[in-house]
mmCIF file of C-alpha atoms in Angstrom:
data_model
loop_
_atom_site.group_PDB
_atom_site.id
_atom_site.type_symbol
_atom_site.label_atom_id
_atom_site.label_comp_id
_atom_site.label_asym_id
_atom_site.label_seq_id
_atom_site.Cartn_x
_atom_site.Cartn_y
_atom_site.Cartn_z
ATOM 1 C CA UNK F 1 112.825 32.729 50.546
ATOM 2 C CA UNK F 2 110.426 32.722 47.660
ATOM 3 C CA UNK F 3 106.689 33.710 47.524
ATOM 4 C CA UNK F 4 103.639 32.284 47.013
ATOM 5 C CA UNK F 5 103.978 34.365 43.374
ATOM 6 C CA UNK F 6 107.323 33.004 43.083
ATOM 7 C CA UNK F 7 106.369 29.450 43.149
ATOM 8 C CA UNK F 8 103.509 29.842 41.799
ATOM 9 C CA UNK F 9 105.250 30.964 38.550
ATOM 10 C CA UNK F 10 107.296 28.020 38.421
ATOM 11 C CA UNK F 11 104.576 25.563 38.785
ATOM 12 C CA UNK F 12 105.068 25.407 35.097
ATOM 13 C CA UNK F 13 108.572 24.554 34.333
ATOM 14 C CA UNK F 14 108.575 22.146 37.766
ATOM 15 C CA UNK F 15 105.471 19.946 35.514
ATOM 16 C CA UNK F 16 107.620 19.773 32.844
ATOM 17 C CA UNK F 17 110.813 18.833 34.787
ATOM 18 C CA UNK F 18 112.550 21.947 33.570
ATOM 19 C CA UNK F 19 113.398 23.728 36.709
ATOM 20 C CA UNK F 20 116.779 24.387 37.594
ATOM 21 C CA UNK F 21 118.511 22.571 40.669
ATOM 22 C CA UNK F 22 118.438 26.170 42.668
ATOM 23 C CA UNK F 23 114.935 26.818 41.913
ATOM 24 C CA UNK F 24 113.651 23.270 42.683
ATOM 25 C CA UNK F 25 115.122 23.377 46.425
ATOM 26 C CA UNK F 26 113.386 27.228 46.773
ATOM 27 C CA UNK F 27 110.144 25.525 45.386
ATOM 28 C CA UNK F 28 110.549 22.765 47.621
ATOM 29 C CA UNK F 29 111.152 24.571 50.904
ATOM 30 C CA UNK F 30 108.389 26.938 49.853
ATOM 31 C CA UNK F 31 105.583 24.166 49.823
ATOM 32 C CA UNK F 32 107.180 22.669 52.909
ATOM 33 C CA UNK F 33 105.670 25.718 54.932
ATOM 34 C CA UNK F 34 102.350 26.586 53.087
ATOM 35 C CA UNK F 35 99.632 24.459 52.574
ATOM 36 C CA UNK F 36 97.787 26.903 50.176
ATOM 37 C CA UNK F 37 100.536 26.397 47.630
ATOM 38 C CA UNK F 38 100.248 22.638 48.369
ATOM 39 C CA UNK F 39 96.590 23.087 47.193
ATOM 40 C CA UNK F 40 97.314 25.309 44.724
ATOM 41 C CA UNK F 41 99.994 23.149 42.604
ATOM 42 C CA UNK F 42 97.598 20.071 43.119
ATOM 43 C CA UNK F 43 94.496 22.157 41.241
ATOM 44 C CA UNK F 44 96.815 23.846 39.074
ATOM 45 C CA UNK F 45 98.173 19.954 38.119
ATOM 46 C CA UNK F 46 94.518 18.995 37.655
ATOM 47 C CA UNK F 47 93.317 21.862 35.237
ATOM 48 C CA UNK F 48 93.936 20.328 31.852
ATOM 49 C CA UNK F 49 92.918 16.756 32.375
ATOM 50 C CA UNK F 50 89.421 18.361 33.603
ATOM 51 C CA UNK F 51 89.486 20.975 30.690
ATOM 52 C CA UNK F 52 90.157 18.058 28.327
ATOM 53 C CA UNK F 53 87.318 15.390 29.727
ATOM 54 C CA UNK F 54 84.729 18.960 29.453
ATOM 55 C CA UNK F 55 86.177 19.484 25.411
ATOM 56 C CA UNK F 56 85.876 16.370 24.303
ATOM 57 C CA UNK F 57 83.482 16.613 21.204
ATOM 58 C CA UNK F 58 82.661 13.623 18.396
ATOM 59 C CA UNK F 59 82.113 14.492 15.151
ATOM 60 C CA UNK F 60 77.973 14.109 14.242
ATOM 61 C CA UNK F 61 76.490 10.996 12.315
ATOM 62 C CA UNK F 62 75.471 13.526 9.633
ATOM 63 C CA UNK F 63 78.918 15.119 9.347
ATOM 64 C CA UNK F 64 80.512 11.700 9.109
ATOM 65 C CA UNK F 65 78.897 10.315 5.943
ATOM 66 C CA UNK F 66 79.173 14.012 4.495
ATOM 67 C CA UNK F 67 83.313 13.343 5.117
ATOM 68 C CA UNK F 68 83.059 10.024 3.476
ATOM 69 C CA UNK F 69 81.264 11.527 0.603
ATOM 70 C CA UNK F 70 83.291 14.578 -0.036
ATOM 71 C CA UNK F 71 86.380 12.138 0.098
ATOM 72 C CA UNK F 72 84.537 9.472 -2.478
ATOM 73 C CA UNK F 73 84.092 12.186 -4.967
ATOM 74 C CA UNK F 74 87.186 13.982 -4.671
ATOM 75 C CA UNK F 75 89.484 11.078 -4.695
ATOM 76 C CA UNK F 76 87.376 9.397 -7.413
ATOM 77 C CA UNK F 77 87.575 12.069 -9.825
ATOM 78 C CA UNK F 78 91.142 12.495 -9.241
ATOM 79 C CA UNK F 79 91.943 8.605 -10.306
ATOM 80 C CA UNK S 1 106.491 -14.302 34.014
ATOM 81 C CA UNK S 2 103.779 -12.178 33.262
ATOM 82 C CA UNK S 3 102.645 -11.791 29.409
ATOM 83 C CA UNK S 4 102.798 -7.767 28.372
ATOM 84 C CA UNK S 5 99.599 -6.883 26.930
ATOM 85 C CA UNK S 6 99.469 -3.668 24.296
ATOM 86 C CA UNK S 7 97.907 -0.729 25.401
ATOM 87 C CA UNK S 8 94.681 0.542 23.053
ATOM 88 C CA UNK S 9 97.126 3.086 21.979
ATOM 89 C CA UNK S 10 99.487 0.827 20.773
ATOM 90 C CA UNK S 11 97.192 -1.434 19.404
ATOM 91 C CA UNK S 12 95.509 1.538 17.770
ATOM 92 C CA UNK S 13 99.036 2.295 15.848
ATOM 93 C CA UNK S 14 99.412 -1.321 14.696
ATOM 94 C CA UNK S 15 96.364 -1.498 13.250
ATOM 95 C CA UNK S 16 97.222 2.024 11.585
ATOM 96 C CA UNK S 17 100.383 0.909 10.391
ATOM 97 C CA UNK S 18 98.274 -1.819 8.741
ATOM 98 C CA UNK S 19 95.750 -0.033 7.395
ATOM 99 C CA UNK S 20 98.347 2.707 5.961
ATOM 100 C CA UNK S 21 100.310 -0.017 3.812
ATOM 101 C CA UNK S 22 97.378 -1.132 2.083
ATOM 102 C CA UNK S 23 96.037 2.468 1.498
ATOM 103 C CA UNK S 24 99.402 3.160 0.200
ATOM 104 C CA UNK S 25 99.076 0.209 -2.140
ATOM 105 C CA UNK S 26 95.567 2.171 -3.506
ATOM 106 C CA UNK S 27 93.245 0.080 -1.160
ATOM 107 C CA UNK S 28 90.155 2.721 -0.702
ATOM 108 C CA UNK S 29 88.267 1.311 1.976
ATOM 109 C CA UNK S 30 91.847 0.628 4.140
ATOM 110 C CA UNK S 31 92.072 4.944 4.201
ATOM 111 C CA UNK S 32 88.423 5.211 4.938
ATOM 112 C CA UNK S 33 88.806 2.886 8.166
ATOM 113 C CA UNK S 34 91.717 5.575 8.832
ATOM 114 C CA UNK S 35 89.415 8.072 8.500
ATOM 115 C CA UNK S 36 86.879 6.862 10.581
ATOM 116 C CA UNK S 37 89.352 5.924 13.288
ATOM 117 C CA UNK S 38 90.776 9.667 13.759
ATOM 118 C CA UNK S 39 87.444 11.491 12.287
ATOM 119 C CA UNK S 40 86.141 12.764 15.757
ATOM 120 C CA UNK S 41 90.048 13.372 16.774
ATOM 121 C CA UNK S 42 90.476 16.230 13.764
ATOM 122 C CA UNK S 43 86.871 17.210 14.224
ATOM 123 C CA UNK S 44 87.048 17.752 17.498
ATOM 124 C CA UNK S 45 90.125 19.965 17.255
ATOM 125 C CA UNK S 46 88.989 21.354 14.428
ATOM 126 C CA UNK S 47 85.798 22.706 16.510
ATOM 127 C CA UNK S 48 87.417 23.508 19.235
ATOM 128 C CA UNK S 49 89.994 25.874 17.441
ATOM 129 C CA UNK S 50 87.023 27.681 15.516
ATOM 130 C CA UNK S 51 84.009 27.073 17.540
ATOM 131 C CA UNK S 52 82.043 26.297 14.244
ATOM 132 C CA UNK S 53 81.061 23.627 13.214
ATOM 133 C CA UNK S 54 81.051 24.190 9.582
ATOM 134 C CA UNK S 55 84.325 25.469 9.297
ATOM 135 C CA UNK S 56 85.021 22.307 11.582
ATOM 136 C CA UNK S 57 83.773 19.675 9.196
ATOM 137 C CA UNK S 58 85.038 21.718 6.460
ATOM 138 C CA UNK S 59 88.845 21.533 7.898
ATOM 139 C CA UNK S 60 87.919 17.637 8.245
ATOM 140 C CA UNK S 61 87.743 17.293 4.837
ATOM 141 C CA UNK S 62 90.524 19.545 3.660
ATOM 142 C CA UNK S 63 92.690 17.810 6.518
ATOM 143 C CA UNK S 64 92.055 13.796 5.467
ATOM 144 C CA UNK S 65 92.051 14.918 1.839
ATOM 145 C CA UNK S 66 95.673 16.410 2.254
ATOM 146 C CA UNK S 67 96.720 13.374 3.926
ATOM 147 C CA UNK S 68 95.574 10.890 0.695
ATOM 148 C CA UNK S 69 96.910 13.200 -1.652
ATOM 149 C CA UNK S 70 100.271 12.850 0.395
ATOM 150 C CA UNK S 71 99.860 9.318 1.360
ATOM 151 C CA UNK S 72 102.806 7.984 -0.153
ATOM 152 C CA UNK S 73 105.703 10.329 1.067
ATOM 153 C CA UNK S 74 104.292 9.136 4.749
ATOM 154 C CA UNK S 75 106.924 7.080 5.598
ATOM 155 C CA UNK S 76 105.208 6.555 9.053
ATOM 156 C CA UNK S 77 107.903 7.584 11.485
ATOM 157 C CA UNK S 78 105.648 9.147 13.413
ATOM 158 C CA UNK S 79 102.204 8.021 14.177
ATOM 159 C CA UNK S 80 99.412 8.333 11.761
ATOM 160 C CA UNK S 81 97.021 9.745 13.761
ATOM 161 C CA UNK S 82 99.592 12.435 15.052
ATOM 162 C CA UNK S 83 100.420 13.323 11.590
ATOM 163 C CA UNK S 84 96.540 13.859 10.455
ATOM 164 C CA UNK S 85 96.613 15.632 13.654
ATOM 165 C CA UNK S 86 99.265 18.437 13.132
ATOM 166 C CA UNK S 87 97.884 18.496 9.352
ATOM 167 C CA UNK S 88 94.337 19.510 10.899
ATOM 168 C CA UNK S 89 95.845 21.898 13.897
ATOM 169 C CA UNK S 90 97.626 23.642 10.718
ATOM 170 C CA UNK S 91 94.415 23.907 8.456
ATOM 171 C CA UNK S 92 92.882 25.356 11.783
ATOM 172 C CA UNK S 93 95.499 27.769 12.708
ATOM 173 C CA UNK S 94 95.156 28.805 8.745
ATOM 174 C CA UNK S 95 91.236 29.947 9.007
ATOM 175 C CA UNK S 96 92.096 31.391 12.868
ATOM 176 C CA UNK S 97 94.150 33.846 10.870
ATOM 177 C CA UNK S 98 91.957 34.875 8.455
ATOM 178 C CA UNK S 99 89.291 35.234 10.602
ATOM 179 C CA UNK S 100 89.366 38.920 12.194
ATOM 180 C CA UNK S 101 87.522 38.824 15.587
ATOM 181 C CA UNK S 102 87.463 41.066 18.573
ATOM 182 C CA UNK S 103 89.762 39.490 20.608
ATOM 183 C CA UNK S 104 89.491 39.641 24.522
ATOM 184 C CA UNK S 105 91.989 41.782 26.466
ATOM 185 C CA UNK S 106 94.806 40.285 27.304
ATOM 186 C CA UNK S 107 94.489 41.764 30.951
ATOM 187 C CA UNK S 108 91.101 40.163 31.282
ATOM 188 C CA UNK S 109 92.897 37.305 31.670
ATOM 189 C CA UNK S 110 92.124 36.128 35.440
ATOM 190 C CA UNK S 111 94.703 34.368 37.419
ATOM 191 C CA UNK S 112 95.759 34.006 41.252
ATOM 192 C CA UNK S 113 95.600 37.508 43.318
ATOM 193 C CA UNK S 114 99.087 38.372 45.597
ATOM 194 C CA UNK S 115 99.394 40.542 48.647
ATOM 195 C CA UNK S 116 102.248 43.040 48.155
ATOM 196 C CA UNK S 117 104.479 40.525 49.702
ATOM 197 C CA UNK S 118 103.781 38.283 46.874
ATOM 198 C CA UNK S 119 101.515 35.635 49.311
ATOM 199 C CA UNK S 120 98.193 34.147 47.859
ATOM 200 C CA UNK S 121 95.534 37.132 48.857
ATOM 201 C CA UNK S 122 92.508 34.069 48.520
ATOM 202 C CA UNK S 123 93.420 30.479 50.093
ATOM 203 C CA UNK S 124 91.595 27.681 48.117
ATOM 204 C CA UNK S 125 89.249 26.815 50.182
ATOM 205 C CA UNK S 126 89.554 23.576 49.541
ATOM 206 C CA UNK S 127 91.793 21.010 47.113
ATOM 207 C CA UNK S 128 89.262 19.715 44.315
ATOM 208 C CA UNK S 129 91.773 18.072 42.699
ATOM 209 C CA UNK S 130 90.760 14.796 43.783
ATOM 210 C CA UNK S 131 87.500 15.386 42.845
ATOM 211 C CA UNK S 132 88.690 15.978 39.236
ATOM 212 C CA UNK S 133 89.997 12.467 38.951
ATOM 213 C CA UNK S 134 88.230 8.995 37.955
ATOM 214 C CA UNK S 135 84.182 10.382 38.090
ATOM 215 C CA UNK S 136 81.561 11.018 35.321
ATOM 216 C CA UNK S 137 82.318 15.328 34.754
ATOM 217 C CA UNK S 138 79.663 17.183 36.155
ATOM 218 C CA UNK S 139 77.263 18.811 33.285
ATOM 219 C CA UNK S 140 77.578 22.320 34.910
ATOM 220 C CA UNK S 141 81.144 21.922 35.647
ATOM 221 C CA UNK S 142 81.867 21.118 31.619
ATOM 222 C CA UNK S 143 80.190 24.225 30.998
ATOM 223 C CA UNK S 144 82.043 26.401 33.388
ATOM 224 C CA UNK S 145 85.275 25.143 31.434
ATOM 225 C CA UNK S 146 84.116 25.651 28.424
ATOM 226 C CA UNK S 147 83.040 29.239 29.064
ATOM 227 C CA UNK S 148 86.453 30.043 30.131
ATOM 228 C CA UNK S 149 88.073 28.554 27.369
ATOM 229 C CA UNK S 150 85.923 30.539 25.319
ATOM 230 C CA UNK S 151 86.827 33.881 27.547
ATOM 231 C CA UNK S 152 90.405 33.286 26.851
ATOM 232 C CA UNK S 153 92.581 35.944 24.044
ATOM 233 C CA UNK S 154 92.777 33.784 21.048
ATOM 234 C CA UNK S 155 96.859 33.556 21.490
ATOM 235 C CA UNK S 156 95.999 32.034 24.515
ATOM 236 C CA UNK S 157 93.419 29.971 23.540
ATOM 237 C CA UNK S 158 95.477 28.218 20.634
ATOM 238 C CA UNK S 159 98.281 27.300 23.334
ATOM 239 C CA UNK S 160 96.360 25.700 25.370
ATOM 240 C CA UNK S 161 94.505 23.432 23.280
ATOM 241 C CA UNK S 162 97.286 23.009 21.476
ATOM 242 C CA UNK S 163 98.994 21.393 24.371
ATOM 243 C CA UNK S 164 96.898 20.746 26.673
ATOM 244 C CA UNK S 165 94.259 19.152 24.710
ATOM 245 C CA UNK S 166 95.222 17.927 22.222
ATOM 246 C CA UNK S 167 99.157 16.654 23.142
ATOM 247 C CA UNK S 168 101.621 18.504 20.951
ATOM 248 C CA UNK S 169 104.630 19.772 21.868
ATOM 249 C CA UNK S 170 105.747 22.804 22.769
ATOM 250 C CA UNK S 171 108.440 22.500 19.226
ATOM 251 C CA UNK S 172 105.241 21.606 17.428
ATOM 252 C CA UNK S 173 103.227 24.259 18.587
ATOM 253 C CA UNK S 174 106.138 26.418 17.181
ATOM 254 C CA UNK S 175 106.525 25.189 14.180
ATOM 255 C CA UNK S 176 102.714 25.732 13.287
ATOM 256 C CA UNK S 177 102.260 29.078 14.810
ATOM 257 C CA UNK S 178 105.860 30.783 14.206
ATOM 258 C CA UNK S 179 105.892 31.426 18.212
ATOM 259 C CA UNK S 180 108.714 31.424 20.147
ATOM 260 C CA UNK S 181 108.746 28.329 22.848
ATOM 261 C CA UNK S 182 109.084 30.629 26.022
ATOM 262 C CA UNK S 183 106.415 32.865 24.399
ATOM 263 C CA UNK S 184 104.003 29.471 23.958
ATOM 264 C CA UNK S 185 105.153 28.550 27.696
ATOM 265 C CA UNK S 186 104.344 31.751 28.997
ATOM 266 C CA UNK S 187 100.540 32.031 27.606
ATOM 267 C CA UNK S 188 100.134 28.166 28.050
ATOM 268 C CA UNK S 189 100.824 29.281 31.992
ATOM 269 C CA UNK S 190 98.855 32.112 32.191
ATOM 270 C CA UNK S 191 95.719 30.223 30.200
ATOM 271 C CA UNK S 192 96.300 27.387 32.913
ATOM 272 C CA UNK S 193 95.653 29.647 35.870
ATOM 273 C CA UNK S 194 93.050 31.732 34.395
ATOM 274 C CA UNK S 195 90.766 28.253 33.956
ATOM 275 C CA UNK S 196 91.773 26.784 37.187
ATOM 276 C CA UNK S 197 90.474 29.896 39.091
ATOM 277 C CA UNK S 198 86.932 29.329 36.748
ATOM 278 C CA UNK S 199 87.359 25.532 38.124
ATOM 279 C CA UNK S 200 88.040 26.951 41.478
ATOM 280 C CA UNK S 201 85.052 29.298 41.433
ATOM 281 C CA UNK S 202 82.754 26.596 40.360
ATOM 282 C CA UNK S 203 83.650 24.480 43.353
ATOM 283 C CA UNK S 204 83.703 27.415 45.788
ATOM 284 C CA UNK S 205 80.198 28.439 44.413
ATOM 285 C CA UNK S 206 78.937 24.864 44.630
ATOM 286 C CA UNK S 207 80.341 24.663 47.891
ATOM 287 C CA UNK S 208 78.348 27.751 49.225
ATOM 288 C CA UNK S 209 75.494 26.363 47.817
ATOM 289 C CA UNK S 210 75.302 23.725 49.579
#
C-alpha cells in the first residue's frame, strides 16, 4: 500500500501522464482512502496556473520605444 | 453544422505567419508589429529569470535583434513567438551564468512534512484550489508567490519558470540548460511543492484571520 509520501511523489509523472500502469492503480487506491491526498493533488494541480496569473509582468511604455529605437539604429546601420 | 471559430492563439500565429513573410521580404514595420506582439512575452521572461529590469530590457533587445539578423533561415516550423521565446530563455540562461550570487540552500527548500510512516504530518485544512480558478488574483496573494519564487535555489527557479511559466518542454529546457530531463523533473517537483505550501500558508493564514 503506498503512502501519503509515495503518492505524493508521483503527483508529478501522473500530471504528465507518465506513470506506469502499476503505479497508477497504487496511486489510485491510495486517494480512494485519504481525502488529504485528494486535497493535496488538487492544490498541488493548481500551483502553476496561480504562480503564472501572480508573474505575469508587461514590458513598460518607456522600455518599449527604447526596444524600437535600439532596433531602428541597429538594423539601420547594418543595411 | 456549427462554423469552427480560431482560437486568439491561432489567430495570433496567422497573423505571425503573415507578418514574418513580409519581414522576410525586408518589410521593417511588418518585424516591428512582431516585436510589439511578443515584446512583453520576452520581457517578461526576461525579468523574471534575472529579476532586473535592465538586464531584462537589455536581453529584449539582444533577443529580437538575433531573431532579424536570423530572419531568413526561419523557416517557421515552429511558431514565431515560441522561437523568439527559446532565443530570449537562452540569452537569459546566458547572464544567469555569469552572474555569481549566493544561492539559497537547497535544503531550504520547503515542501510537505511526513510522519515516519510516510502519512501527511499537516492535513490542508482546506482545498483552495477552487479558489485559484476564474477570479481577479488577490494583491497579497501575488506577492506571497512571488516571494517564494524568489526564495527558491536558482536551479530550481529556472525549471520552474521554464515550464511552468512560460510553456517549454521538458527537451527544451534541456537543450538550453545542458540538464538531464529526470534532473529538470525532479527540481520542477520539488519547486512545485515548495510554492504550493507558500500558497497553502497564505490561505491558512488568511483563514485564521478571519
Amino acid at each position: 500500500m503506498y503512502t501519503c509520501k509515495d503518492s505524493i511523489n508521483l503527483l508529478m509523472d501522473y500530471l504528465d501522464g507518465e506513470m506506469t500502469p502499476e503505479d497508477a492503480q497504487h496511486l489510485k487506491e491510495h486517494l480512494q482512502g485519504c481525502a488529504p491526498c485528494v486535497d493535496f493533488l488538487r492544490t498541488y494541480r493548481a500551483t502553476p496556473g496561480l504562480c503564472k496569473r501572480a508573474l505575469a509582468k508587461s514590458m513598460p511604455q518607456e522600455l518599449s520605444s527604447k526596444l524600437t529605437e535600439f532596433l531602428r539604429s541597429k538594423i539601420k546601420s547594418a543595411s | 453544422m456549427p462554423q469552427e471559430v480560431a482560437t486568439p492563439e491561432e489567430d495570433r500565429q496567422q497573423e505571425d505567419q503573415r507578418l514574418l513573410a513580409l519581414a522576410q521580404a525586408g518589410d521593417m514595420s511588418a518585424f516591428e508589429a512582431l516585436v510589439e506582439a511578443h515584446r512583453d512575452k520576452v520581457f517578461g521572461l526576461a525579468l523574471r529569470m534575472t529579476r532586473s529590469e535592465a538586464d531584462a530590457a537589455e536581453i529584449a533587445q539582444d533577443t529580437f535583434l538575433a531573431a532579424y539578423q536570423h530572419l531568413k533561415e526561419f523557416r517557421g516550423d515552429a511558431a514565431f513567438g515560441s522561437w523568439v521565446h527559446r532565443i530570449a530563455a537562452n540569452h537569459a540562461l546566458m547572464r544567469l551564468r555569469h552572474r555569481r550570487v549566493v544561492q539559497a540552500a537547497e535544503d531550504e527548500l520547503k515542501g510537505p512534512e511526513f510522519t515516519e510512516r510516510g502519512s501527511l504530518a499537516d492535513y490542508p485544512e482546506r482545498d483552495w484550489s477552487r479558489d485559484a480558478e476564474g477570479k481577479a488574483l488577490d494583491a497579497e496573494l501575488g506577492l506571497a508567490i512571488q516571494q517564494a519564487t524568489d526564495r527558491l535555489p536558482e536551479g530550481y527557479r529556472e525549471v520552474f519558470l521554464l515550464k511552468d511559466v512560460e510553456g517549454l518542454s521538458y527537451e527544451q529546457i534541456s537543450e538550453l540548460t545542458g540538464d538531464s530531463v529526470p534532473a529538470i523533473k525532479s527540481r520542477l517537483h520539488r519547486a512545485r511543492l515548495a510554492l504550493r505550501e507558500a500558497i497553502d500558508q497564505f490561505y491558512n493564514q488568511g483563514s485564521a484571520r478571519v
